[in-house]
CSV table of C-alpha atoms and ligand atoms in Angstrom, one decimal:
chain,number,residue,atom,x,y,z
A,207,UNK,CA,17.7,16.1,-2.0
A,208,UNK,CA,15.9,18.6,-2.9
A,209,UNK,CA,16.7,17.7,-6.7
A,210,UNK,CA,14.3,14.5,-6.5
A,211,UNK,CA,11.4,15.5,-8.7
A,212,UNK,CA,8.6,15.5,-7.0
A,213,UNK,CA,4.8,16.9,-7.2
A,214,UNK,CA,2.6,18.2,-4.3
A,215,UNK,CA,-0.3,16.9,-4.4
A,216,UNK,CA,-0.8,14.6,-1.0
A,217,UNK,CA,-2.9,15.9,2.2
A,218,UNK,CA,0.5,16.1,4.1
A,219,UNK,CA,1.2,15.3,7.5
A,220,UNK,CA,-1.7,12.7,7.7
A,221,UNK,CA,-3.2,12.5,11.3
A,222,UNK,CA,-1.9,10.5,13.9
A,223,UNK,CA,-4.7,9.4,16.6
A,224,UNK,CA,-4.9,7.5,19.2
A,225,UNK,CA,-7.4,4.5,19.7
A,226,UNK,CA,-8.1,4.4,23.5
A,227,UNK,CA,-10.9,2.2,23.3
A,228,UNK,CA,-9.8,-0.6,21.2
A,229,UNK,CA,-6.3,-0.5,23.3
A,230,UNK,CA,-8.5,-1.3,26.3
A,231,UNK,CA,-10.5,-3.8,24.2
A,232,UNK,CA,-7.4,-6.1,23.3
A,233,UNK,CA,-5.9,-5.3,26.7
A,234,UNK,CA,-2.5,-4.6,24.8
A,235,UNK,CA,-0.5,-1.9,24.4
A,236,UNK,CA,-1.2,1.3,23.5
A,237,UNK,CA,-2.3,1.4,20.1
A,238,UNK,CA,-2.0,4.6,17.6
A,239,UNK,CA,-3.4,4.7,14.0
A,240,UNK,CA,-1.2,6.6,10.8
A,241,UNK,CA,-4.0,7.9,9.1
A,242,UNK,CA,-2.2,7.5,5.4
A,243,UNK,CA,-6.3,6.7,4.0
A,244,UNK,CA,-6.6,10.3,4.4
A,245,UNK,CA,-3.5,11.4,2.4
A,246,UNK,CA,-5.8,12.6,-0.7
A,247,UNK,CA,-5.9,11.8,-4.6
A,248,UNK,CA,-9.0,9.5,-5.4
A,249,UNK,CA,-10.3,8.6,-1.8
A,250,UNK,CA,-6.6,8.3,-0.6
A,251,UNK,CA,-4.4,5.3,0.6
A,252,UNK,CA,-0.4,4.7,0.6
A,253,UNK,CA,-0.3,5.0,-3.3
A,254,UNK,CA,-0.7,8.9,-3.5
A,255,UNK,CA,2.7,9.2,-1.4
A,256,UNK,CA,4.7,7.3,-4.4
A,257,UNK,CA,2.4,8.7,-6.8
A,258,UNK,CA,4.2,12.2,-6.0
A,259,UNK,CA,7.4,10.8,-7.0
A,260,UNK,CA,6.5,8.7,-9.8
A,261,UNK,CA,4.1,10.8,-11.7
A,262,UNK,CA,6.8,13.6,-11.6
A,263,UNK,CA,8.8,11.3,-13.3
A,264,UNK,CA,7.0,10.3,-16.0
A,265,UNK,CA,6.3,13.9,-16.2
A,266,UNK,CA,10.4,14.6,-16.8
A,267,UNK,CA,10.5,12.0,-19.0
A,268,UNK,CA,8.1,13.1,-21.1
A,269,UNK,CA,5.9,11.1,-20.7
A,270,UNK,CA,2.0,11.2,-22.2
A,271,UNK,CA,0.6,8.0,-21.3
A,272,UNK,CA,0.9,6.2,-17.7
A,273,UNK,CA,0.7,1.9,-17.8
A,274,UNK,CA,0.5,0.0,-15.0
A,275,UNK,CA,-1.3,-3.7,-13.5
A,276,UNK,CA,-2.6,-5.0,-10.7
A,277,UNK,CA,-6.1,-6.4,-9.4
A,278,UNK,CA,-9.6,-5.7,-10.3
A,279,UNK,CA,-9.8,-4.1,-6.9
A,280,UNK,CA,-6.5,-2.6,-6.8
A,281,UNK,CA,-6.3,0.8,-5.0
A,282,UNK,CA,-2.8,1.7,-6.7
A,283,UNK,CA,-4.7,1.4,-10.0
A,284,UNK,CA,-7.4,3.8,-9.0
A,285,UNK,CA,-5.0,6.2,-7.6
A,286,UNK,CA,-2.5,6.1,-10.5
A,287,UNK,CA,-5.9,6.6,-12.8
A,288,UNK,CA,-6.8,9.7,-10.7
A,289,UNK,CA,-3.2,11.0,-10.8
A,290,UNK,CA,-3.2,10.6,-15.1
A,291,UNK,CA,-6.5,12.7,-15.1
A,292,UNK,CA,-5.1,15.1,-12.9
A,293,UNK,CA,-2.0,15.7,-15.0
A,294,UNK,CA,-3.5,15.0,-18.0
A,295,UNK,CA,-2.1,11.7,-18.7
A,296,UNK,CA,-3.9,8.6,-20.7
A,297,UNK,CA,-4.0,5.7,-18.5
A,298,UNK,CA,-3.9,2.1,-19.5
A,299,UNK,CA,-4.8,-0.4,-16.6
A,300,UNK,CA,-3.6,-4.1,-17.4
A,301,UNK,CA,-6.2,-5.9,-14.7
A,302,UNK,CA,-6.0,-9.7,-13.7
A,303,UNK,CA,-9.6,-11.3,-14.1
A,304,UNK,CA,-12.5,-11.3,-16.5
A,305,UNK,CA,-14.6,-8.1,-17.0
A,306,UNK,CA,-17.0,-8.2,-14.4
A,307,UNK,CA,-21.0,-7.4,-15.1
A,308,UNK,CA,-21.3,-4.5,-12.3
A,309,UNK,CA,-18.7,-2.0,-11.9
A,310,UNK,CA,-18.3,-1.8,-8.3
A,311,UNK,CA,-15.2,-0.1,-5.9
A,312,UNK,CA,-12.0,0.9,-7.3
A,313,UNK,CA,-12.9,-0.6,-10.5
A,314,UNK,CA,-16.0,1.6,-10.9
A,315,UNK,CA,-13.5,4.7,-10.1
A,316,UNK,CA,-11.3,3.5,-12.5
A,317,UNK,CA,-13.8,3.8,-15.2
A,318,UNK,CA,-15.1,7.5,-13.9
A,319,UNK,CA,-11.2,8.5,-13.8
A,320,UNK,CA,-11.1,7.8,-17.7
A,321,UNK,CA,-8.7,4.7,-17.8
A,322,UNK,CA,-9.1,2.2,-20.5
A,323,UNK,CA,-8.4,-1.4,-19.4
A,324,UNK,CA,-7.0,-4.6,-20.4
A,325,UNK,CA,-8.1,-7.7,-19.2
A,326,UNK,CA,-6.0,-10.9,-18.5
A,327,UNK,CA,-7.6,-14.1,-17.6
A,328,UNK,CA,-4.7,-16.1,-16.5
A,329,UNK,CA,-2.5,-14.2,-14.0
A,330,UNK,CA,0.6,-16.1,-15.9
A,331,UNK,CA,-0.2,-13.7,-19.0
A,332,UNK,CA,0.1,-10.9,-16.7
A,333,UNK,CA,3.8,-9.7,-17.4
A,334,UNK,CA,3.7,-10.6,-20.9
A,335,UNK,CA,0.4,-8.8,-22.0
A,336,UNK,CA,1.6,-5.6,-20.1
A,337,UNK,CA,4.9,-5.6,-21.9
A,338,UNK,CA,2.7,-6.2,-24.9
A,339,UNK,CA,0.6,-3.3,-23.7
A,340,UNK,CA,3.6,-1.1,-22.8
A,341,UNK,CA,5.3,-2.0,-26.7
A,342,UNK,CA,2.0,-1.3,-28.7
A,343,UNK,CA,1.4,2.4,-26.8
A,344,UNK,CA,4.9,2.9,-27.6
A,345,UNK,CA,4.4,1.9,-31.1
A,346,UNK,CA,0.9,4.3,-31.6
A,347,UNK,CA,3.4,7.4,-30.6
A,348,UNK,CA,1.5,7.4,-26.5
A,349,UNK,CA,5.0,8.0,-25.0
A,350,UNK,CA,4.4,5.1,-22.0
A,351,UNK,CA,5.5,5.2,-18.9
A,352,UNK,CA,5.5,2.0,-16.6
A,353,UNK,CA,4.2,2.4,-13.4
A,354,UNK,CA,5.4,-0.7,-11.3
A,355,UNK,CA,3.1,-3.1,-9.5
A,356,UNK,CA,1.9,-1.0,-6.9
A,357,UNK,CA,4.3,1.7,-7.4
A,358,UNK,CA,7.1,-0.1,-5.5
A,359,UNK,CA,10.6,0.8,-7.2
A,360,UNK,CA,13.2,3.1,-5.6
A,361,UNK,CA,11.4,6.2,-7.2
A,362,UNK,CA,8.1,5.1,-5.6
A,363,UNK,CA,9.4,4.0,-2.0
A,364,UNK,CA,10.7,7.7,-1.3
A,365,UNK,CA,7.3,8.3,-0.4
A,366,UNK,CA,7.5,6.4,2.1
A,367,UNK,CA,10.9,7.4,3.3
A,368,UNK,CA,10.1,10.8,4.0
A,369,UNK,CA,6.7,9.7,5.7
A,370,UNK,CA,8.9,8.2,8.5
A,371,UNK,CA,10.3,11.8,8.4
A,372,UNK,CA,6.9,13.6,8.9
A,373,UNK,CA,6.3,10.9,11.5
A,374,UNK,CA,9.2,12.0,13.1
A,375,UNK,CA,8.2,15.7,13.4
A,376,UNK,CA,5.0,14.3,15.0
A,377,UNK,CA,6.7,13.7,17.8
A,378,UNK,CA,5.1,10.2,19.0
A,379,UNK,CA,7.6,7.8,20.6
A,380,UNK,CA,6.8,4.6,19.0
A,381,UNK,CA,8.0,1.0,19.9
A,382,UNK,CA,7.0,-0.4,16.4
A,383,UNK,CA,5.0,0.7,13.3
A,384,UNK,CA,2.8,-2.3,11.7
A,385,UNK,CA,1.7,-2.1,8.3
A,386,UNK,CA,0.5,-4.7,5.3
A,387,UNK,CA,3.0,-5.2,2.9
A,388,UNK,CA,2.9,-6.8,-0.6
A,389,UNK,CA,5.1,-5.2,-3.3
A,390,UNK,CA,7.2,-3.8,-0.9
A,391,UNK,CA,7.3,-0.4,-1.5
A,392,UNK,CA,5.6,1.2,1.6
A,393,UNK,CA,7.7,-1.5,3.3
A,394,UNK,CA,11.0,-0.6,1.9
A,395,UNK,CA,10.4,3.5,2.1
A,396,UNK,CA,10.2,2.7,5.7
A,397,UNK,CA,12.9,0.7,6.4
A,398,UNK,CA,14.9,3.6,4.5
A,399,UNK,CA,13.2,6.5,6.6
A,400,UNK,CA,13.7,4.7,9.5
A,401,UNK,CA,17.2,4.7,9.0
A,402,UNK,CA,18.2,7.9,7.1
A,403,UNK,CA,16.0,9.9,9.9
A,404,UNK,CA,16.7,8.0,12.7
A,405,UNK,CA,13.5,6.3,13.8
A,406,UNK,CA,14.2,4.2,17.3
A,407,UNK,CA,11.1,1.8,16.9
A,408,UNK,CA,11.2,-1.3,14.9
A,409,UNK,CA,9.2,-1.7,11.7
A,410,UNK,CA,7.0,-4.8,10.9
A,411,UNK,CA,5.4,-5.8,8.1
A,412,UNK,CA,2.3,-8.0,7.8
A,413,UNK,CA,2.4,-9.7,4.6
A,414,UNK,CA,-0.6,-9.7,2.6
A,415,UNK,CA,0.7,-12.5,0.3
A,416,UNK,CA,4.3,-13.2,-0.1
A,417,UNK,CA,6.5,-15.1,1.5
A,418,UNK,CA,8.6,-13.9,4.9
A,419,UNK,CA,11.9,-14.7,2.9
A,420,UNK,CA,10.8,-13.0,-0.6
A,421,UNK,CA,10.1,-9.9,1.6
A,422,UNK,CA,13.0,-9.5,3.4
A,423,UNK,CA,15.4,-9.8,0.1
A,424,UNK,CA,13.1,-7.9,-2.2
A,425,UNK,CA,12.4,-5.0,0.3
A,426,UNK,CA,16.1,-4.6,1.4
A,427,UNK,CA,17.1,-4.5,-2.4
A,428,UNK,CA,14.4,-1.8,-3.0
A,429,UNK,CA,15.5,-0.1,0.5
A,430,UNK,CA,19.5,0.2,-0.6
A,431,UNK,CA,18.5,1.2,-4.1
A,432,UNK,CA,16.1,3.9,-3.0
A,433,UNK,CA,18.7,5.0,-0.5
A,434,UNK,CA,21.5,6.3,-3.0
A,435,UNK,CA,18.2,8.8,-4.1
A,436,UNK,CA,18.6,10.5,-1.2
A,437,UNK,CA,22.4,10.8,-1.8
A,438,UNK,CA,23.7,8.3,0.9
A,439,UNK,CA,24.0,4.7,-0.1
A,440,UNK,CA,22.8,2.8,2.8
A,441,UNK,CA,23.5,-1.1,2.6
A,442,UNK,CA,20.3,-3.3,3.6
A,443,UNK,CA,20.4,-7.0,4.1
A,444,UNK,CA,17.4,-9.1,4.8
A,445,UNK,CA,17.7,-9.5,8.7
A,446,UNK,CA,17.4,-6.0,8.5
A,447,UNK,CA,13.8,-6.4,7.5
A,448,UNK,CA,11.4,-7.4,9.8
A,449,UNK,CA,8.2,-9.5,8.2
A,450,UNK,CA,5.7,-12.0,9.2
A,451,UNK,CA,4.1,-14.5,6.5
A,452,UNK,CA,1.7,-15.4,9.2
A,453,UNK,CA,-1.6,-14.7,8.1
A,454,UNK,CA,-1.3,-14.8,4.3
A,455,UNK,CA,-2.1,-18.2,3.6
A,456,UNK,CA,-5.8,-17.8,2.3
A,457,UNK,CA,-4.2,-16.1,-0.7
A,458,UNK,CA,-4.5,-12.7,-1.8
A,459,UNK,CA,-7.7,-10.9,-1.6
A,460,UNK,CA,-9.7,-14.1,0.3
A,461,UNK,CA,-11.6,-12.7,2.8
A,462,UNK,CA,-11.7,-14.7,6.3
A,463,UNK,CA,-12.5,-14.6,9.8
A,464,UNK,CA,-9.2,-12.7,10.4
A,465,UNK,CA,-9.5,-9.2,8.7
A,466,UNK,CA,-13.4,-9.8,9.4
A,467,UNK,CA,-13.2,-9.7,12.6
A,468,UNK,CA,-10.1,-6.3,12.3
A,469,UNK,CA,-12.3,-4.6,10.2
A,470,UNK,CA,-15.2,-4.9,12.4
A,471,UNK,CA,-13.3,-4.0,15.5
A,472,UNK,CA,-11.9,-0.9,13.9
A,473,UNK,CA,-15.1,0.1,13.0
A,474,UNK,CA,-16.9,-0.7,16.1
A,475,UNK,CA,-14.2,0.8,18.7
A,476,UNK,CA,-12.8,3.3,17.0
A,477,UNK,CA,-15.4,4.9,13.9
A,478,UNK,CA,-12.2,3.8,11.4
A,479,UNK,CA,-12.4,2.1,8.4
A,480,UNK,CA,-10.2,-0.4,7.2
A,481,UNK,CA,-10.4,-2.5,4.1
A,482,UNK,CA,-11.0,-6.3,3.4
A,483,UNK,CA,-7.5,-7.1,1.3
A,484,UNK,CA,-4.9,-4.8,2.8
A,485,UNK,CA,-5.5,-3.1,6.3
A,486,UNK,CA,-7.8,-5.7,7.5
A,487,UNK,CA,-5.3,-8.6,6.8
A,488,UNK,CA,-2.6,-6.3,8.7
A,489,UNK,CA,-4.4,-5.4,11.6
A,490,UNK,CA,-5.7,-9.1,11.8
A,491,UNK,CA,-2.7,-9.9,12.3
A,492,UNK,CA,-1.6,-7.2,14.7
A,493,UNK,CA,-4.3,-8.2,16.7
A,494,UNK,CA,-3.5,-11.7,17.4
A,495,UNK,CA,0.3,-10.4,17.9
A,496,UNK,CA,-1.2,-8.6,20.8
A,497,UNK,CA,-3.4,-11.5,22.0
A,498,UNK,CA,-0.3,-14.0,21.7
A,499,UNK,CA,1.9,-11.3,24.0
A,500,UNK,CA,4.1,-10.3,21.1
A,501,UNK,CA,4.1,-6.9,22.3
A,502,UNK,CA,5.9,-5.8,25.6
A,503,UNK,CA,3.1,-4.3,28.6
A,504,UNK,CA,3.6,-0.4,27.8
A,505,UNK,CA,4.8,-0.8,24.4
A,506,UNK,CA,3.0,1.9,22.0
A,507,UNK,CA,2.2,0.4,19.1
A,508,UNK,CA,1.1,2.6,15.5
A,509,UNK,CA,-0.6,0.9,12.8
A,510,UNK,CA,-0.3,2.5,10.0
A,511,UNK,CA,-3.4,3.0,8.1
A,512,UNK,CA,-2.4,2.6,3.9
A,513,UNK,CA,-6.1,3.1,2.9
A,514,UNK,CA,-8.1,0.4,0.7
A,515,UNK,CA,-11.6,1.5,2.1
A,516,UNK,CA,-13.5,1.7,-1.7
A,517,UNK,CA,-13.0,-2.3,-1.7
A,518,UNK,CA,-15.7,-2.2,1.2
A,519,UNK,CA,-17.8,-1.2,-1.7
A,520,UNK,CA,-16.7,-3.9,-4.2
A,521,UNK,CA,-19.4,-6.8,-4.8
A,522,UNK,CA,-16.8,-9.5,-4.0
A,523,UNK,CA,-16.3,-8.4,-0.6
A,524,UNK,CA,-19.9,-7.2,0.4
A,525,UNK,CA,-21.6,-10.4,2.1
A,526,UNK,CA,-17.8,-11.4,3.5
A,527,UNK,CA,-17.8,-8.4,5.7
A,528,UNK,CA,-20.9,-8.7,7.4
A,529,UNK,CA,-19.7,-12.3,7.9
A,530,UNK,CA,-22.9,-14.2,5.5
A,531,UNK,CA,-22.2,-18.1,5.4
A,532,UNK,CA,-20.2,-19.0,2.0
A,533,UNK,CA,-18.8,-15.5,1.1
A,534,UNK,CA,-15.3,-15.5,0.9
A,535,UNK,CA,-14.4,-13.0,-1.0
A,536,UNK,CA,-14.3,-15.0,-4.1
B,689,PLP,C1,-1.0,-1.1,-2.3
B,689,PLP,C2,-1.3,-1.7,-0.6
B,689,PLP,C3,-0.7,-1.9,0.4
B,689,PLP,C4,0.6,-2.6,0.4
B,689,PLP,O1,2.3,-1.5,-0.1
B,689,PLP,P1,3.2,-2.1,-1.1
B,689,PLP,O2,3.9,-0.9,-0.9
B,689,PLP,O3,2.5,-2.8,-2.7
B,689,PLP,O4,3.4,-3.0,-0.5
B,689,PLP,C5,-1.1,-1.7,1.8
B,689,PLP,N1,-2.6,-1.3,1.7
B,689,PLP,C6,-3.5,-0.9,0.7
B,689,PLP,C7,-4.8,-0.5,0.9
B,689,PLP,C8,-3.0,-0.7,-0.4
B,689,PLP,O5,-3.5,-0.7,-1.7
């Protein structure tokens, strides 16, 4: 286990805090929050834990350039660009959409870290452009290392397996962990950590944009593969993975009443910031589950705050967060 290459730049352990005022307001279970928005590395978030393993692997491979892809307001791209700056890599980001006039939110920060950009207008072209960008960098002698979407491969997922070990050392008895899941690496790591380190509660991913069946298949395969790096192969099957896709019908990054209410409630009752795309949607789903009686009275629910706050300052979400008519993040 000790031989897995890992850099140490995350601020760990992240705190666990009680949310008594929000719990009372919702009349629901005892709510706690794991502050992975405080992991460090350029305003924190869940990609920090993954990048400790991914950047170590890039170094071990002799890479000189990190290439990755995501949405314009990708937190993953922002944190990858920061890690590249910190460890002396060049960074190329393949971003979906058109180059915006105003640099705001994560995209502004990407520029400060010195990342170079390739914009892909048509999402269908993203895979091809990413591959062309990688091949060109290789041909130019830049020794590129491809960081997968969301940092979600077996290497990146290890960050969240060890996060469960960290959580268990903090002594909170939780019945549930709830968090936003998208590319599946966080989810796979948590599921693997649950089994490898013995967490007795349940691990429930609230989908940001993928179907439940895709998540179950993808996360179980990823967790199985990642387990081999820990030295013991565990077999995970789709039915071992808990996920709901009930809250992502609006589409990726579209701000609806669900996210807006969650962002506002966490802010007003606990002074905690969520983000419009991921934690807002995940917390909105959790709040709906509380209201519909999904959790049993007396249960303890840990919400994993995976970060993303820079998107609060993205032009595309600003009006929508305050509930201005016609502003929905598009
Ligand atoms: C990337 C991200 C997620 C989703 O994590 P995955 O490992 O891609 O499923 C959740 N929250 C925030 C803030 C993110 O940036």
